Short mmCIF file of C-alpha atoms in Angstrom, two decimals:
data_model
loop_
_atom_site.label_atom_id
_atom_site.label_comp_id
_atom_site.label_asym_id
_atom_site.label_seq_id
_atom_site.Cartn_x
_atom_site.Cartn_y
_atom_site.Cartn_z
CA MET B 2 163.50 116.69 87.32
CA VAL B 3 165.35 119.87 86.50
CA ARG B 4 162.27 121.26 84.81
CA ALA B 5 160.04 120.47 87.78
CA LEU B 6 162.42 121.82 90.39
CA GLY B 7 164.10 124.68 88.58
CA ASP B 8 167.25 123.76 90.46
CA PHE B 9 169.85 121.71 88.63
CA ASP B 10 172.09 120.90 91.60
CA LEU B 11 169.19 119.71 93.65
CA ALA B 12 167.83 117.62 90.80
CA GLU B 13 171.22 116.02 90.31
CA GLU B 14 171.58 115.27 93.98
CA LEU B 15 168.16 113.64 94.15
CA VAL B 16 168.81 111.51 91.09
CA GLN B 17 172.06 110.42 92.73
CA GLU B 18 170.11 109.38 95.79
CA ALA B 19 167.66 107.49 93.64
CA LEU B 20 170.57 105.69 91.97
CA LEU B 21 171.89 104.72 95.37
CA GLU B 22 168.52 103.31 96.24
CA ALA B 23 168.54 101.38 92.98
CA VAL B 24 171.89 99.87 93.86
CA GLU B 25 170.40 98.74 97.17
CA HIS B 26 167.15 97.38 95.79
CA TRP B 27 167.74 96.04 92.33
CA PRO B 28 170.11 93.21 93.15
CA ALA B 29 167.59 91.74 95.62
CA GLU B 30 164.33 92.62 93.89
CA GLY B 31 165.39 92.48 90.30
CA ILE B 32 165.62 95.33 87.82
CA PRO B 33 162.21 96.95 87.29
CA GLN B 34 160.62 96.77 83.86
CA LYS B 35 161.21 100.45 83.20
CA PRO B 36 164.38 101.36 85.09
CA GLY B 37 164.34 104.94 83.86
CA ALA B 38 160.81 105.57 85.06
CA TRP B 39 161.63 103.90 88.35
CA LEU B 40 164.55 106.24 88.89
CA LEU B 41 162.53 109.32 88.04
CA THR B 42 159.72 108.28 90.33
CA THR B 43 162.12 107.60 93.16
CA ALA B 44 163.86 110.92 92.65
CA ARG B 45 160.53 112.73 92.60
CA ARG B 46 159.50 111.04 95.81
CA LYS B 47 162.77 112.09 97.38
CA ALA B 48 162.21 115.63 96.23
CA ALA B 49 158.78 115.67 97.82
CA ASP B 50 160.20 114.30 101.07
CA ARG B 51 162.88 116.91 101.11
CA PHE B 52 160.64 119.88 100.31
CA ARG B 53 158.18 119.00 102.97
CA ARG B 54 160.81 119.86 105.55
CA GLN B 55 161.68 123.19 103.98
CA ALA B 56 159.12 125.91 104.23
CA ARG B 57 160.50 127.86 101.30
CA TYR B 58 159.73 124.96 99.01
CA ARG B 59 156.16 124.62 100.16
CA GLU B 60 154.79 126.14 96.97
CA LYS B 61 156.74 123.82 94.74
CA LEU B 62 155.64 120.96 96.90
CA ALA B 63 152.05 121.98 96.30
CA GLN B 64 152.77 121.74 92.57
CA LEU B 65 154.43 118.36 92.85
CA GLU B 66 151.59 116.86 94.81
CA GLY B 67 148.58 119.08 94.35
CA GLU B 68 145.41 117.58 95.69
CA GLY B 69 143.77 117.41 92.31
CA MET B 70 146.84 115.78 90.83
CA GLY B 71 146.60 112.04 90.68
CA VAL B 72 149.50 109.84 91.64
CA ASP B 73 150.54 107.58 88.82
CA THR B 74 149.16 104.16 89.51
CA ALA B 75 152.31 102.12 89.81
CA GLU B 76 153.94 104.61 92.15
CA GLY B 77 150.71 105.01 94.10
CA ASP B 78 150.36 101.27 94.60
CA ASP B 79 153.93 101.08 95.75
CA ARG B 80 153.45 103.77 98.37
CA LEU B 81 150.20 102.22 99.55
CA ARG B 82 151.85 98.84 99.93
CA LEU B 83 154.53 100.51 102.00
CA ILE B 84 152.03 102.36 104.22
CA PHE B 85 149.89 99.28 104.84
CA THR B 86 152.96 97.22 105.67
CA CYS B 87 154.33 99.85 108.07
CA CYS B 88 150.92 100.03 109.77
CA HIS B 89 150.34 96.29 109.86
CA PRO B 90 148.35 95.35 112.97
CA ALA B 91 150.93 92.67 113.85
CA LEU B 92 153.38 95.48 114.69
CA SER B 93 153.16 97.44 117.92
CA ARG B 94 151.69 100.92 117.68
CA GLU B 95 155.09 102.43 118.58
CA ALA B 96 156.76 100.47 115.81
CA GLN B 97 154.05 101.41 113.30
CA VAL B 98 154.56 105.08 114.06
CA ALA B 99 158.36 104.99 113.86
CA LEU B 100 158.41 102.85 110.74
CA THR B 101 155.84 105.00 108.93
CA LEU B 102 157.74 108.18 109.73
CA ARG B 103 160.99 106.62 108.59
CA ALA B 104 159.93 104.72 105.49
CA VAL B 105 156.96 106.70 104.22
CA ALA B 106 157.57 110.25 105.42
CA GLY B 107 161.34 109.98 104.99
CA LEU B 108 162.30 111.31 108.43
CA THR B 109 165.68 110.34 109.83
CA THR B 110 165.84 108.34 113.05
CA ALA B 111 167.30 111.45 114.70
CA GLU B 112 164.27 113.50 113.68
CA ILE B 113 161.88 110.83 114.94
CA ALA B 114 163.78 110.59 118.23
CA ARG B 115 163.54 114.36 118.69
CA ALA B 116 159.82 114.33 118.03
CA PHE B 117 159.24 111.62 120.63
CA ILE B 118 161.78 113.01 123.09
CA THR B 119 163.67 109.77 123.19
CA SER B 120 167.10 108.59 122.11
CA GLU B 121 168.06 107.86 118.56
CA ALA B 122 169.16 104.40 119.64
CA THR B 123 165.68 103.62 120.96
CA ILE B 124 164.04 104.61 117.69
CA ALA B 125 166.66 102.82 115.61
CA GLN B 126 166.13 99.65 117.62
CA ARG B 127 162.36 99.95 117.33
CA ILE B 128 162.68 100.18 113.55
CA VAL B 129 165.16 97.31 113.31
CA ARG B 130 162.89 95.08 115.39
CA ALA B 131 159.86 95.97 113.31
CA LYS B 132 161.70 95.25 110.06
CA ARG B 133 162.93 91.97 111.47
CA LYS B 134 159.40 90.95 112.40
CA ILE B 135 158.19 91.85 108.92
CA VAL B 136 160.77 89.50 107.44
CA GLU B 137 160.69 86.67 109.99
CA ALA B 138 156.92 86.49 110.40
CA ASN B 139 156.44 87.10 106.67
CA ILE B 140 154.16 90.11 106.89
CA PRO B 141 153.07 90.52 103.27
CA TYR B 142 154.03 93.64 101.34
CA ARG B 143 150.74 94.43 99.68
CA VAL B 144 147.59 96.49 99.69
CA PRO B 145 144.98 94.57 101.70
CA ALA B 146 142.17 92.77 99.88
CA ALA B 147 138.77 94.46 99.73
CA ARG B 148 137.30 92.34 102.53
CA GLU B 149 139.96 93.43 105.03
CA MET B 150 140.33 96.99 103.74
CA ALA B 151 138.02 98.72 106.22
CA GLU B 152 139.85 97.29 109.20
CA ARG B 153 143.32 97.87 107.79
CA LEU B 154 142.56 101.41 106.70
CA ALA B 155 141.23 102.16 110.19
CA GLU B 156 144.57 100.92 111.53
CA VAL B 157 146.53 103.27 109.25
CA LEU B 158 144.34 106.23 110.17
CA ALA B 159 144.70 105.41 113.88
CA VAL B 160 148.50 105.47 113.49
CA LEU B 161 148.35 108.86 111.75
CA TYR B 162 145.94 110.27 114.31
CA LEU B 163 148.15 109.19 117.19
CA MET B 164 151.16 110.70 115.43
CA PHE B 165 149.26 113.94 114.93
CA ASN B 166 148.15 114.15 118.55
CA GLU B 167 151.67 113.47 119.78
CA GLY B 168 152.76 116.54 117.90
CA TYR B 169 149.71 118.70 118.30
CA LEU B 170 149.08 118.20 121.99
CA ALA B 171 152.71 118.80 122.87
CA THR B 172 153.17 121.74 125.16
CA ALA B 173 155.73 124.48 125.52
CA GLY B 174 159.41 123.67 125.53
CA THR B 175 159.29 120.70 123.23
CA ARG B 176 156.83 122.39 120.95
CA ALA B 177 158.82 123.22 117.86
CA SER B 178 160.11 119.74 117.05
CA ARG B 179 156.80 118.17 117.89
CA ARG B 180 154.72 120.54 115.86
CA ASP B 181 156.64 119.28 112.84
CA LEU B 182 155.30 115.88 113.77
CA ALA B 183 151.72 117.16 113.50
CA GLU B 184 152.59 118.58 110.07
CA ASP B 185 154.17 115.27 109.06
CA ALA B 186 151.05 113.40 110.17
CA ALA B 187 148.89 115.80 108.16
CA TRP B 188 151.15 115.29 105.16
CA LEU B 189 150.76 111.52 105.49
CA ALA B 190 146.99 111.89 105.82
CA GLY B 191 147.09 114.00 102.65
CA LEU B 192 149.03 111.25 100.94
CA MET B 193 146.37 108.71 101.98
CA VAL B 194 143.69 111.00 100.54
CA ARG B 195 145.55 111.23 97.24
CA LEU B 196 146.12 107.50 97.11
CA MET B 197 142.60 106.53 98.23
CA PRO B 198 140.42 109.48 97.20
CA GLU B 199 137.21 107.54 97.71
CA GLU B 200 137.74 106.81 101.40
CA PRO B 201 135.62 109.23 103.41
CA GLU B 202 137.32 108.55 106.74
CA ALA B 203 140.72 109.45 105.28
CA LEU B 204 139.18 112.70 104.05
CA GLY B 205 137.62 113.21 107.48
CA LEU B 206 140.91 112.67 109.28
CA LEU B 207 142.74 115.09 107.00
CA ALA B 208 139.98 117.67 107.49
CA LEU B 209 140.19 117.22 111.26
CA MET B 210 143.96 117.79 111.17
CA ARG B 211 143.55 120.89 109.00
CA PHE B 212 141.04 122.41 111.44
CA HIS B 213 143.39 121.80 114.35
CA LEU B 214 146.43 123.09 112.49
CA ALA B 215 144.48 126.20 111.46
CA ARG B 216 144.56 127.35 115.07
CA VAL B 217 147.90 125.96 116.11
CA GLU B 218 149.41 129.46 116.39
CA THR B 219 146.79 130.59 118.89
CA ARG B 220 146.91 127.68 121.30
CA PHE B 221 149.68 129.09 123.44
CA ASP B 222 150.34 132.56 124.78
CA GLU B 223 153.75 134.22 124.65
CA SER B 224 154.90 132.65 127.90
CA GLY B 225 153.96 129.19 126.65
CA GLY B 226 150.72 128.97 128.63
CA LEU B 227 147.77 127.09 127.17
CA THR B 228 145.05 129.26 125.65
CA LEU B 229 141.66 127.54 125.58
CA LEU B 230 139.52 127.51 122.47
CA GLN B 231 137.11 130.08 123.93
CA ASP B 232 139.95 132.55 124.56
CA GLN B 233 141.83 132.14 121.29
CA ASP B 234 142.21 135.06 118.90
CA ARG B 235 140.06 133.88 116.02
CA SER B 236 141.35 136.56 113.68
CA ARG B 237 144.66 134.69 113.68
CA TRP B 238 143.19 131.37 112.65
CA ASP B 239 144.38 130.18 109.27
CA ARG B 240 141.33 130.70 107.04
CA GLU B 241 142.87 128.89 104.10
CA ARG B 242 143.33 125.73 106.11
CA ILE B 243 139.81 125.99 107.47
CA ALA B 244 138.42 126.38 103.94
CA SER B 245 140.38 123.35 102.74
CA GLY B 246 139.10 121.36 105.73
CA ILE B 247 135.53 122.28 104.83
CA SER B 248 135.97 121.26 101.21
CA LEU B 249 137.50 117.93 102.29
CA LEU B 250 134.49 117.32 104.54
CA LYS B 251 132.15 118.06 101.67
CA ARG B 252 133.98 115.58 99.48
CA ALA B 253 133.64 113.01 102.27
CA ALA B 254 129.93 113.69 102.76
CA VAL B 255 129.18 112.93 99.12
CA LEU B 256 130.48 109.39 99.64
CA ARG B 257 127.73 108.81 102.23
CA ARG B 258 129.70 106.67 104.63
CA PRO B 259 129.90 108.67 107.86
CA GLY B 260 132.48 107.72 110.47
CA PRO B 261 134.14 108.95 113.66
CA TYR B 262 136.81 111.09 111.94
CA GLN B 263 134.25 112.82 109.73
CA LEU B 264 132.08 113.55 112.77
CA GLN B 265 134.97 114.86 114.84
CA ALA B 266 136.02 117.00 111.89
CA ALA B 267 132.45 118.29 111.58
CA ILE B 268 132.52 119.32 115.25
CA ALA B 269 135.87 121.03 114.71
CA ALA B 270 134.36 122.73 111.64
CA CYS B 271 131.52 124.15 113.78
CA HIS B 272 134.13 125.76 116.03
CA ALA B 273 136.28 126.88 113.13
CA GLU B 274 133.38 128.62 111.41
CA ALA B 275 131.85 130.20 114.51
CA PRO B 276 132.49 133.96 114.69
CA SER B 277 132.96 133.71 118.46
CA TRP B 278 132.64 131.25 121.34
CA GLN B 279 129.26 132.81 122.24
CA HIS B 280 127.97 132.46 118.70
CA THR B 281 128.91 128.81 118.31
CA ASP B 282 126.21 126.48 116.99
CA TRP B 283 125.97 124.34 120.13
CA ARG B 284 122.80 122.61 118.99
CA GLN B 285 124.60 121.32 115.90
CA ILE B 286 127.62 120.30 117.98
CA ILE B 287 125.46 118.32 120.39
CA ALA B 288 123.73 116.57 117.49
CA LEU B 289 127.14 115.65 116.07
CA TYR B 290 128.28 114.32 119.46
CA ASP B 291 125.12 112.20 119.56
CA SER B 292 125.98 110.68 116.18
CA LEU B 293 129.54 110.12 117.33
CA LEU B 294 128.32 108.40 120.52
CA ALA B 295 126.06 106.17 118.44
CA LEU B 296 129.10 105.01 116.44
CA THR B 297 131.72 104.90 119.20
CA PRO B 298 130.29 105.08 122.70
CA SER B 299 132.89 106.60 125.01
CA PRO B 300 132.70 108.45 128.33
CA VAL B 301 135.20 111.06 127.08
CA VAL B 302 132.91 111.89 124.15
CA GLN B 303 130.01 112.07 126.62
CA LEU B 304 132.02 114.53 128.71
CA ASN B 305 132.58 116.72 125.66
CA ARG B 306 128.88 116.58 124.89
CA ALA B 307 128.13 117.69 128.45
CA ILE B 308 130.51 120.63 128.03
CA ALA B 309 128.60 121.68 124.91
CA ARG B 310 125.30 121.40 126.80
CA ARG B 311 126.54 123.90 129.34
CA TYR B 312 126.32 126.58 126.66
CA LEU B 313 122.96 125.47 125.33
CA ASP B 314 121.04 124.41 128.46
CA GLY B 315 123.09 125.87 131.31
CA ALA B 316 125.47 124.56 133.94
CA GLU B 317 122.84 122.66 135.92
CA SER B 318 121.88 120.19 133.17
CA ALA B 319 125.52 119.89 132.12
CA LEU B 320 126.51 119.02 135.68
CA ASP B 321 123.85 116.29 135.82
CA GLU B 322 125.27 114.79 132.66
CA VAL B 323 128.83 115.04 133.99
CA ALA B 324 127.90 113.49 137.34
CA ALA B 325 126.78 110.34 135.54
CA LEU B 326 130.36 109.88 134.28
CA ALA B 327 131.99 109.85 137.73
CA ASP B 328 132.60 106.15 137.61
CA PRO B 329 134.50 105.69 134.32
CA LEU B 330 136.29 109.06 134.42
CA ASP B 331 137.32 109.40 138.05
CA ASN B 332 141.01 109.33 137.10
CA TYR B 333 140.71 111.73 134.19
CA TYR B 334 141.79 115.28 135.02
CA LEU B 335 139.41 116.90 132.52
CA PHE B 336 136.45 115.27 134.23
CA HIS B 337 137.30 117.02 137.49
CA ALA B 338 138.34 120.25 135.78
CA THR B 339 134.98 120.33 133.95
CA ARG B 340 133.07 119.64 137.16
CA ALA B 341 134.97 122.46 138.84
CA GLU B 342 133.96 124.91 136.10
CA LEU B 343 130.31 123.91 136.31
CA LEU B 344 130.25 124.05 140.12
CA ARG B 345 131.79 127.51 140.00
CA ASP B 346 129.11 128.63 137.51
CA LEU B 347 126.52 127.50 140.05
CA GLY B 348 128.22 129.34 142.90
CA ARG B 349 129.29 126.13 144.66
CA ASP B 350 132.83 127.41 145.21
CA ALA B 351 133.98 125.04 147.94
CA GLU B 352 133.09 121.98 145.86
CA ALA B 353 134.63 123.60 142.79
CA ARG B 354 137.90 124.01 144.68
CA ARG B 355 137.96 120.40 145.76
CA ALA B 356 137.37 119.29 142.17
CA LEU B 357 140.21 121.52 140.95
CA ILE B 358 142.60 120.07 143.51
CA ARG B 359 141.63 116.58 142.40
CA ALA B 360 142.17 117.56 138.74
CA LEU B 361 145.59 118.98 139.59
CA SER B 362 146.60 115.69 141.18
CA LEU B 363 145.84 113.87 137.93
CA THR B 364 147.93 115.70 135.34
CA GLU B 365 151.66 116.07 134.88
CA ASN B 366 151.39 118.28 131.82
CA PRO B 367 152.93 121.66 132.78
CA ALA B 368 150.61 123.77 130.62
CA GLU B 369 147.52 122.04 131.96
CA ARG B 370 148.81 122.36 135.51
CA ALA B 371 149.47 126.05 135.05
CA LEU B 372 145.91 126.59 133.87
CA LEU B 373 144.42 124.71 136.84
CA GLU B 374 146.69 126.50 139.31
CA HIS B 375 145.63 129.80 137.84
CA ARG B 376 141.98 128.90 138.44
CA LEU B 377 142.73 127.82 142.00
CA ALA B 378 144.47 131.08 142.86
CA MET V 11 155.45 79.38 105.02
CA LYS V 12 154.69 77.44 108.17
CA TYR V 13 153.17 78.83 111.33
CA VAL V 14 152.00 77.31 114.56
CA LEU V 15 148.73 78.55 116.00
CA LEU V 16 148.74 78.13 119.76
CA PHE V 17 145.18 77.91 121.02
CA THR V 18 144.93 79.25 124.51
CA ASP V 19 142.04 79.83 126.80
CA SER V 20 141.49 81.67 130.05
CA LYS V 21 141.72 79.33 133.04
CA ASP V 22 138.19 80.29 134.01
CA ARG V 23 136.86 79.25 130.66
CA ALA V 24 138.94 76.10 130.67
CA ARG V 25 137.26 75.15 133.95
CA GLN V 26 133.83 75.89 132.49
CA TRP V 27 134.71 73.71 129.55
CA ASP V 28 135.59 70.84 131.91
CA ALA V 29 132.32 71.26 133.79
CA MET V 30 130.22 71.44 130.64
CA PRO V 31 127.51 68.81 130.11
CA GLU V 32 128.50 66.37 127.39
CA ALA V 33 125.87 67.54 124.87
CA GLN V 34 126.98 71.14 125.13
CA ARG V 35 130.61 70.16 124.78
CA GLN V 36 129.81 68.19 121.65
CA ALA V 37 128.17 71.28 120.19
CA ALA V 38 131.25 73.36 120.97
CA TYR V 39 133.44 70.72 119.38
CA GLY V 40 131.21 70.97 116.33
CA ALA V 41 132.37 74.54 115.71
CA ILE V 42 136.01 73.53 116.19
CA ASN V 43 135.66 70.58 113.82
CA GLU V 44 134.10 72.87 111.28
CA TRP V 45 137.11 75.16 111.54
CA PHE V 46 139.51 72.26 111.00
CA GLY V 47 137.37 71.09 108.09
CA LYS V 48 137.36 74.49 106.44
CA TYR V 49 141.14 74.79 106.64
CA SER V 50 142.02 71.11 106.14
CA THR V 51 144.16 71.87 103.08
CA ARG V 52 146.23 74.34 105.12
CA ILE V 53 146.63 72.35 108.31
CA THR V 54 149.69 70.10 108.36
CA GLY V 55 149.56 68.96 111.97
CA GLY V 56 148.47 69.69 115.48
CA HIS V 57 146.70 68.32 118.52
CA GLU V 58 144.36 69.18 121.30
CA LEU V 59 146.12 68.87 124.63
CA GLN V 60 144.90 67.28 127.83
CA PRO V 61 144.01 69.89 130.44
CA GLU V 62 146.62 71.74 132.42
CA ARG V 63 146.13 69.52 135.49
CA THR V 64 147.89 66.75 133.57
CA ALA V 65 150.97 68.87 132.90
CA THR V 66 154.41 68.07 134.25
CA THR V 67 157.32 70.45 133.94
CA VAL V 68 160.98 69.58 133.94
CA ARG V 69 163.07 72.49 135.11
CA PHE V 70 166.81 72.81 135.23
CA ASN V 71 168.38 74.12 138.37
CA ASN V 72 172.02 74.80 137.52
CA GLY V 73 171.74 72.15 134.85
CA LYS V 74 170.18 69.58 137.14
CA PRO V 75 166.72 68.46 136.01
CA VAL V 76 163.95 68.86 138.56
CA VAL V 77 160.50 67.44 137.87
CA THR V 78 157.53 69.46 139.09
CA ASP V 79 153.79 69.17 138.82
CA GLY V 80 151.97 71.75 136.70
CA PRO V 81 152.55 73.97 133.69
CA PHE V 82 155.64 76.15 133.26
CA ILE V 83 153.61 79.29 132.71
CA GLU V 84 151.67 80.51 135.70
CA GLY V 85 149.34 82.93 134.00
CA LYS V 86 145.70 83.62 133.38
CA GLU V 87 145.84 81.63 130.17
CA THR V 88 146.47 78.00 129.46
CA ILE V 89 147.43 76.29 126.23
CA GLY V 90 144.70 73.99 125.01
CA GLY V 91 146.15 72.84 121.73
CA TYR V 92 148.02 73.80 118.61
CA ALA V 93 147.87 73.51 114.87
CA GLU V 94 150.68 73.66 112.38
CA VAL V 95 149.58 75.43 109.21
CA ASN V 96 151.17 76.01 105.83
CA VAL V 97 150.02 79.32 104.34
CA SER V 98 151.42 82.03 102.11
CA ASP V 99 151.97 84.74 104.71
CA LEU V 100 151.13 86.11 108.14
CA ASP V 101 147.87 87.65 106.94
CA GLU V 102 146.54 84.25 105.96
CA ALA V 103 147.54 82.77 109.32
CA ILE V 104 145.90 85.71 111.11
CA ALA V 105 142.73 85.28 109.06
CA MET V 106 142.54 81.65 110.23
CA ALA V 107 143.17 82.63 113.84
CA LYS V 108 140.42 85.25 113.68
CA GLU V 109 137.90 82.52 112.91
CA TRP V 110 138.95 80.26 115.77
CA PRO V 111 135.63 79.60 117.51
CA THR V 112 136.42 79.15 121.23
CA GLY V 113 136.95 82.80 122.07
CA GLY V 114 140.35 82.14 123.59
CA PRO V 115 143.42 84.08 122.44
CA VAL V 116 145.38 82.47 119.61
CA GLU V 117 149.11 83.07 119.37
CA VAL V 118 150.54 82.94 115.84
CA ARG V 119 154.21 82.04 115.50
CA PRO V 120 156.22 81.49 112.36
CA VAL V 121 158.14 78.24 112.30
CA ILE V 122 161.84 78.37 111.52
CA ASP V 123 162.26 76.80 108.13
CA ARG V 124 165.46 74.80 107.80
CA GLY V 125 164.32 73.37 104.52
CA GLU V 126 163.02 70.04 105.82
CA PRO V 127 161.09 68.11 103.23
CA GLN V 128 157.36 68.86 103.34
CA ARG V 129 155.22 66.16 104.87
#
């Protein structure tokens, strides 16, 4: 430990914590076959958890869990068992998220409560209830069998994606604590990739998160207002993260099992690699949306496809495509905001205004409201 | 570990079931019988219930029993039957429930084990 960390006090403290954990676990679960190895593994895991939260240790963290570095099998299996149990479909999504952050990512209940802007008591209760259900309903602590793996892995990835969006989509004010949540979700996705390196959708999800995080600094202006993708300063995008996202996507592609996360990541990659909004490969993006729609038909994806068409075929054809979505998306603010943009492009200002007002009535998010109000003015 | 699978059905579908011609109903029962056959070593008890119209509920108003016609739950779903199963864990119970052929929701509940002798 001391050798790995170069910090004796810290190593000692972490081993102490591991010993405490042993005192808690061993009486109930029995002493492991190699107690020494167990302690070291636990201490290492604790070190990783701790470093993740401290930027100055990021480099060491990279050493401890470099992507190329395998996780030793026993420890890996243990962590996977934990993840799959925390994300068991018999638990509510809220409980899955809280439990995963607590037990896998090592966050305190206070940190989780801050990230979700709720009280510590609420999170603590959520976790207690989830643990109780695991015991009382006898949710097994194991990695799912091959025949249920696809479904169970999808569940885990859905939990991580929701966690990421909670953090990433957060707006001004609560941003700092929630951005950590996006980083935590990305860390967990990275853990999944290390533990299950042959799962293309895990790779796709991690790539998607990397592309989003690469431009996290440019999403808001100094006053906390939302800056849209087309207006972001691309020179400030994190090129390293983009490059790692691309290489993850390549690894996924080799496995030849496309899926929604890989496709969404590929769309994000098109944006990340485009030199400017004008020089974006819209044809490629539309083709990717078509593949995505073939896998998971959804009116929101169709709306995004229509937005891309605006830049390839013009506002008129995009508006036709948007109009067809009126029924399922009438209560979705982005539907009306998109219509407003297209109507304005076509010089139909009065209709554009009405659409903007409708959009404004459908969102509570202050940054989104500010943007719409700005367009109305 | 023991669980009870509560087989429920939407009231609409329960009505359709009642109105079904006998031959069709027999075919539907075929799928259910197959399910019971497949899991016979796991199933330790259970019954199909008469339809909801036969239900009587005893309520207690300040401790005084009051008998009323009908089920105690007034919802979109109705309980059509139950099976008691003995399996290793929740995943196994869920796997059984996923194969239940009627299309109705199945509620899975662990049974409190007070260490009664196994039947």
